[in-house]
Short mmCIF file of C-alpha atoms in Angstrom, two decimals:
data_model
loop_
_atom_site.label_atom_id
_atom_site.label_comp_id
_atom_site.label_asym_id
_atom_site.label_seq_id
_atom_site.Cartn_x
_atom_site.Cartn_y
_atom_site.Cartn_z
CA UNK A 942 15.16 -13.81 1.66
CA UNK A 943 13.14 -13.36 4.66
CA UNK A 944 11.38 -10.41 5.71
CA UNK A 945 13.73 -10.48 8.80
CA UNK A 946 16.79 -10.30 6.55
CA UNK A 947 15.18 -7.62 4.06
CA UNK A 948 14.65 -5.54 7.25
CA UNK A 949 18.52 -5.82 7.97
CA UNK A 950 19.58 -5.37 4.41
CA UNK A 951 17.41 -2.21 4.27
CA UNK A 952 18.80 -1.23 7.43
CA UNK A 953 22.27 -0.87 6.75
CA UNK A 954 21.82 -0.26 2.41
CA UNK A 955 19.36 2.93 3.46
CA UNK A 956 20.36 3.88 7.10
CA UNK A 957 24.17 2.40 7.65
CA UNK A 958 22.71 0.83 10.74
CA UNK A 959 25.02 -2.44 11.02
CA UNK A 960 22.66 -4.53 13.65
CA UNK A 961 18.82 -3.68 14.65
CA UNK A 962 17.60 -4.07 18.06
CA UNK A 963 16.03 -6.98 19.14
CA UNK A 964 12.85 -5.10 19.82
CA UNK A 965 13.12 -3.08 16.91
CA UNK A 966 13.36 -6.55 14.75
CA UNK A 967 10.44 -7.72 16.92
CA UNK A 968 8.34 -5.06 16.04
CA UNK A 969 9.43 -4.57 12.15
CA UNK A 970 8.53 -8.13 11.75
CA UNK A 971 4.98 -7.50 13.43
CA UNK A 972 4.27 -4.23 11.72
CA UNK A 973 4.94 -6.44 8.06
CA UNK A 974 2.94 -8.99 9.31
CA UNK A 975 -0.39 -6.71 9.47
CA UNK A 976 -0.32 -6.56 13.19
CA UNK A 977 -1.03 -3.17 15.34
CA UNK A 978 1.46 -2.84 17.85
CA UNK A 979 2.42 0.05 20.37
CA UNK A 980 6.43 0.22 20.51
CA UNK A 981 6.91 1.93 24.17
CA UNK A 982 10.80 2.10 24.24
CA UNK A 983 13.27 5.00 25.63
CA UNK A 984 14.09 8.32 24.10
CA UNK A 985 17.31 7.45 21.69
CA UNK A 986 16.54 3.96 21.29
CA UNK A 987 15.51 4.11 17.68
CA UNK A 988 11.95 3.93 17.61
CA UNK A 989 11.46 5.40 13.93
CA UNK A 990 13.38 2.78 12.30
CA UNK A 991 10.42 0.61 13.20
CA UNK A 992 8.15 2.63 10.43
CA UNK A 993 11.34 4.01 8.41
CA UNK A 994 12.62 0.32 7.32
CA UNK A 995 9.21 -0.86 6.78
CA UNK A 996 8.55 1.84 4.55
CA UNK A 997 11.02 1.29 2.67
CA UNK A 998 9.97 -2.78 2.16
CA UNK A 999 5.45 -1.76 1.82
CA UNK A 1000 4.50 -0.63 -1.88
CA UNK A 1001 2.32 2.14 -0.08
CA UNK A 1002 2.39 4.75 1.32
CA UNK A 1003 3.24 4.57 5.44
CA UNK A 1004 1.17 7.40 7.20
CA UNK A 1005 2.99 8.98 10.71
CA UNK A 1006 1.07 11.27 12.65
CA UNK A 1007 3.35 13.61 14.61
CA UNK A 1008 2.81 16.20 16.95
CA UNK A 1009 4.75 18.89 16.08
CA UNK A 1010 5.81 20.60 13.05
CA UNK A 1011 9.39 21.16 13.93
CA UNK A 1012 9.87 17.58 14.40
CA UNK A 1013 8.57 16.46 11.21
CA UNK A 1014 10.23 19.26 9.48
CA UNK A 1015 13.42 17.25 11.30
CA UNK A 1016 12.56 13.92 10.20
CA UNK A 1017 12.06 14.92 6.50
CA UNK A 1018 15.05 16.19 6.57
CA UNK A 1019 17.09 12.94 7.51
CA UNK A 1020 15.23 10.95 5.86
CA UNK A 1021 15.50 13.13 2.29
CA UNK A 1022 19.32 12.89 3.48
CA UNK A 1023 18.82 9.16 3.30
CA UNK A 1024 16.94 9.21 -0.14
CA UNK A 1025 13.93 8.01 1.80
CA UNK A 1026 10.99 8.92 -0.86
CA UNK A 1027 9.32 11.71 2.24
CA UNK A 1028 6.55 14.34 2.11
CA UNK A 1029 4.56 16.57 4.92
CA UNK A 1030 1.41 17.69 4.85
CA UNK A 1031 0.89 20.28 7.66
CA UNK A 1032 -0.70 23.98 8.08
CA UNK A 1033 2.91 25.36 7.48
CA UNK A 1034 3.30 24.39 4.27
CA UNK A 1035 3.21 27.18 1.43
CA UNK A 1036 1.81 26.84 -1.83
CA UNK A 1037 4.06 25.10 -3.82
CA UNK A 1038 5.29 22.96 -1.31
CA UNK A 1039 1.69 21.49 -0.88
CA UNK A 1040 1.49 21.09 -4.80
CA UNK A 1041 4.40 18.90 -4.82
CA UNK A 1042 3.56 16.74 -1.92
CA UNK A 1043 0.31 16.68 -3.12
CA UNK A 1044 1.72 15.50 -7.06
CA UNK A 1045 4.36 12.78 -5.24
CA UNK A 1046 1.49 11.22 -2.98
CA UNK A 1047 -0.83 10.80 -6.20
CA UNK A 1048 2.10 8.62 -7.51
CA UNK A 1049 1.83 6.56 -4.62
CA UNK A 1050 4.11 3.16 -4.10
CA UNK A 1051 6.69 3.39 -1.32
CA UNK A 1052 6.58 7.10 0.78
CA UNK A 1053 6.61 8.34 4.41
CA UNK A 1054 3.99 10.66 4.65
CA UNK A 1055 4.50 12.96 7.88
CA UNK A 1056 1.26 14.75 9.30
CA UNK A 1057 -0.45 16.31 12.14
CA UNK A 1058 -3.98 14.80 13.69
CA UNK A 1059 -5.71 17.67 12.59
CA UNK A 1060 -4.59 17.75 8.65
CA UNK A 1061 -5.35 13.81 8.22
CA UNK A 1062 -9.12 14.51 8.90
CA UNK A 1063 -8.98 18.03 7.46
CA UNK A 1064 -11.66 18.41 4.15
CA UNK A 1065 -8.68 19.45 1.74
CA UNK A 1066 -5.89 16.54 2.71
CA UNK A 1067 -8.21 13.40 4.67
CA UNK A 1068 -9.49 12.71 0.81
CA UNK A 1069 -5.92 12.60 -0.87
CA UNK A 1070 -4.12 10.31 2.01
CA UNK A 1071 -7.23 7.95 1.60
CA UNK A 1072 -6.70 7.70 -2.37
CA UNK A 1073 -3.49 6.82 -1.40
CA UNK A 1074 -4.67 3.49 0.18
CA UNK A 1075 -1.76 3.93 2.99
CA UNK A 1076 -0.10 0.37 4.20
CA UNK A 1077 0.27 1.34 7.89
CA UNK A 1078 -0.85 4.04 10.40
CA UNK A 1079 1.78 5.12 12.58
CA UNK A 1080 1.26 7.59 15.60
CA UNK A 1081 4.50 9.24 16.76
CA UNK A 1082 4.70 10.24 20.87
CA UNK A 1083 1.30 7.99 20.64
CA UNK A 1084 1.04 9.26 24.77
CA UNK A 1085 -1.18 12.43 23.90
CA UNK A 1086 -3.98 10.55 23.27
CA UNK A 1087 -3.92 10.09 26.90
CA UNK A 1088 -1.74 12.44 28.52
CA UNK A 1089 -1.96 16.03 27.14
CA UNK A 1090 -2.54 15.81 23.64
CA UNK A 1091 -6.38 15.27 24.04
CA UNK A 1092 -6.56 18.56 25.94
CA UNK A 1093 -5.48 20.97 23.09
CA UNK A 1094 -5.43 18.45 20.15
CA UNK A 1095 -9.11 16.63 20.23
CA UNK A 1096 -7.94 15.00 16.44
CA UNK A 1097 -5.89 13.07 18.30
CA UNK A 1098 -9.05 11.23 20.04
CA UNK A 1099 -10.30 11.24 16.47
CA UNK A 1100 -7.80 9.23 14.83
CA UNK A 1101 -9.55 5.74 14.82
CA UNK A 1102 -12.23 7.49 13.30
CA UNK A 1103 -9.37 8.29 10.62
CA UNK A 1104 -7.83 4.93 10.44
CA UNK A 1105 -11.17 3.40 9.07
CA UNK A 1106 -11.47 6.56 6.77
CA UNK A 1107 -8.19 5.39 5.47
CA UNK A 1108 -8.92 1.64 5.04
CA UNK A 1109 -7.87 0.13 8.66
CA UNK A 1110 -4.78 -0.37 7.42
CA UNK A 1111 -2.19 -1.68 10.66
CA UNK A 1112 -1.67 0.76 13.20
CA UNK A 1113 1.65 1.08 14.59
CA UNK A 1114 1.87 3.44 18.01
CA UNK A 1115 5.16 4.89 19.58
CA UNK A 1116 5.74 6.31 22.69
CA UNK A 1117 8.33 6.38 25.62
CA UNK A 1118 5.45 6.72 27.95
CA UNK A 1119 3.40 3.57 28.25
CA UNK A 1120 1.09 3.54 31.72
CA UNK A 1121 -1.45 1.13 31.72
CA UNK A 1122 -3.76 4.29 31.22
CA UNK A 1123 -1.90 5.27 28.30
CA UNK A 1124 -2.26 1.86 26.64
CA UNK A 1125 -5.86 1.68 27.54
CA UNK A 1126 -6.21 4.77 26.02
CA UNK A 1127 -4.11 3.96 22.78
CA UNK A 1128 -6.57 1.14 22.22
CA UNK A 1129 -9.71 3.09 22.93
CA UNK A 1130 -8.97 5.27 19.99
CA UNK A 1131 -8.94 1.91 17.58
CA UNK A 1132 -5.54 0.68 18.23
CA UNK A 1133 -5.50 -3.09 19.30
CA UNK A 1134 -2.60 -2.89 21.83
CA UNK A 1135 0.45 -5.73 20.99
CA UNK A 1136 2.73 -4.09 23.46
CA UNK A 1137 6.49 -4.78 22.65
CA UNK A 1138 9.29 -3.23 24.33
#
């Protein structure tokens, strides 16, 4: 089977989605191959499929940096839904919740791990994520590095710093915003730009 049909097969088995995107296929297949690539594709067009199938497929953890707390909260939630294997680490979490996420990642093989920029370098998580030996770096609404992020959220213009911390494994960013400063931007922070979509 080729990694092109296992991403199909995982596809519809895991997320009833009868036919990927051609860009979504593109960028699957370049994520698996060890690549970095920055997916800049519309709102709706199913950009987290492109770390949520290979998840599924890597025997490591996959790392996505996120923004926002509500919208990993979301994305745990569909993807528990799913039976996607799924934890957060974030400044929200309460006691027990961090003990369990904390127990599942120590198990490692195949997990999403959802975090902010500032908890992957924070002293008390950075050193558990980087046990973990992640299999790809993924940086959800990857624009603020560039846009706005950078001027409340300065861990965001730290993350190549945390890539290396966590091996350099492939970097995979997603926006729907991709300027030429953007992309310039994306790569400044340790990102080698493959642009697809």
């Amino acid at each position: 089977m080729t990694q092109l049909d296992e991403c199909r097969r995982v596809a519809w088995r895991v997320f009833k989605i009868k036919r990927l995107r051609q860009e979504q296929e593109a960028a699957m297949l370049a994520v698996l191959g060890g690549r970095d690539v920055l997916i800049a594709l519309p709102t709706g067009f199913g950009k987290s499929l492109i770390y949520q199938v290979p998840a599924m497929i890597l025997k490591r953890p996959v790392v996505v940096v996120s923004p926002l707390i509500a919208l990993m909260a979301d994305q745990e939630r569909a993807l528990k839904a799913r039976g996607v294997p799924v934890v957060c680490f974030h400044s929200g979490l309460k006691a027990a919740e961090r003990r369990a996420a904390v127990a599942r990642l120590a198990r490692g093989g195949r997990l999403v791990v959802l975090t902010t920029p500032e908890t992957i370098e924070s002293k008390a998580t950075a050193p558990l994520i980087e046990r973990a030996r992640p299999a790809l770096l993924c940086v959800d609404e990857a624009h603020c590095v560039s846009e706005w992020g950078h001027d409340f959220r300065p861990s965001y213009l730290r993350l190549g710093e945390a890539r290396k911390r966590l091996g350099n494994p492939p970097a995979l960013a997603l926006t729907a915003t991709a300027t030429p400063r953007v992309r310039e931007d994306i790569a400044r922070i340790g990102v080698d730009v493959d642009l697809l979509g």
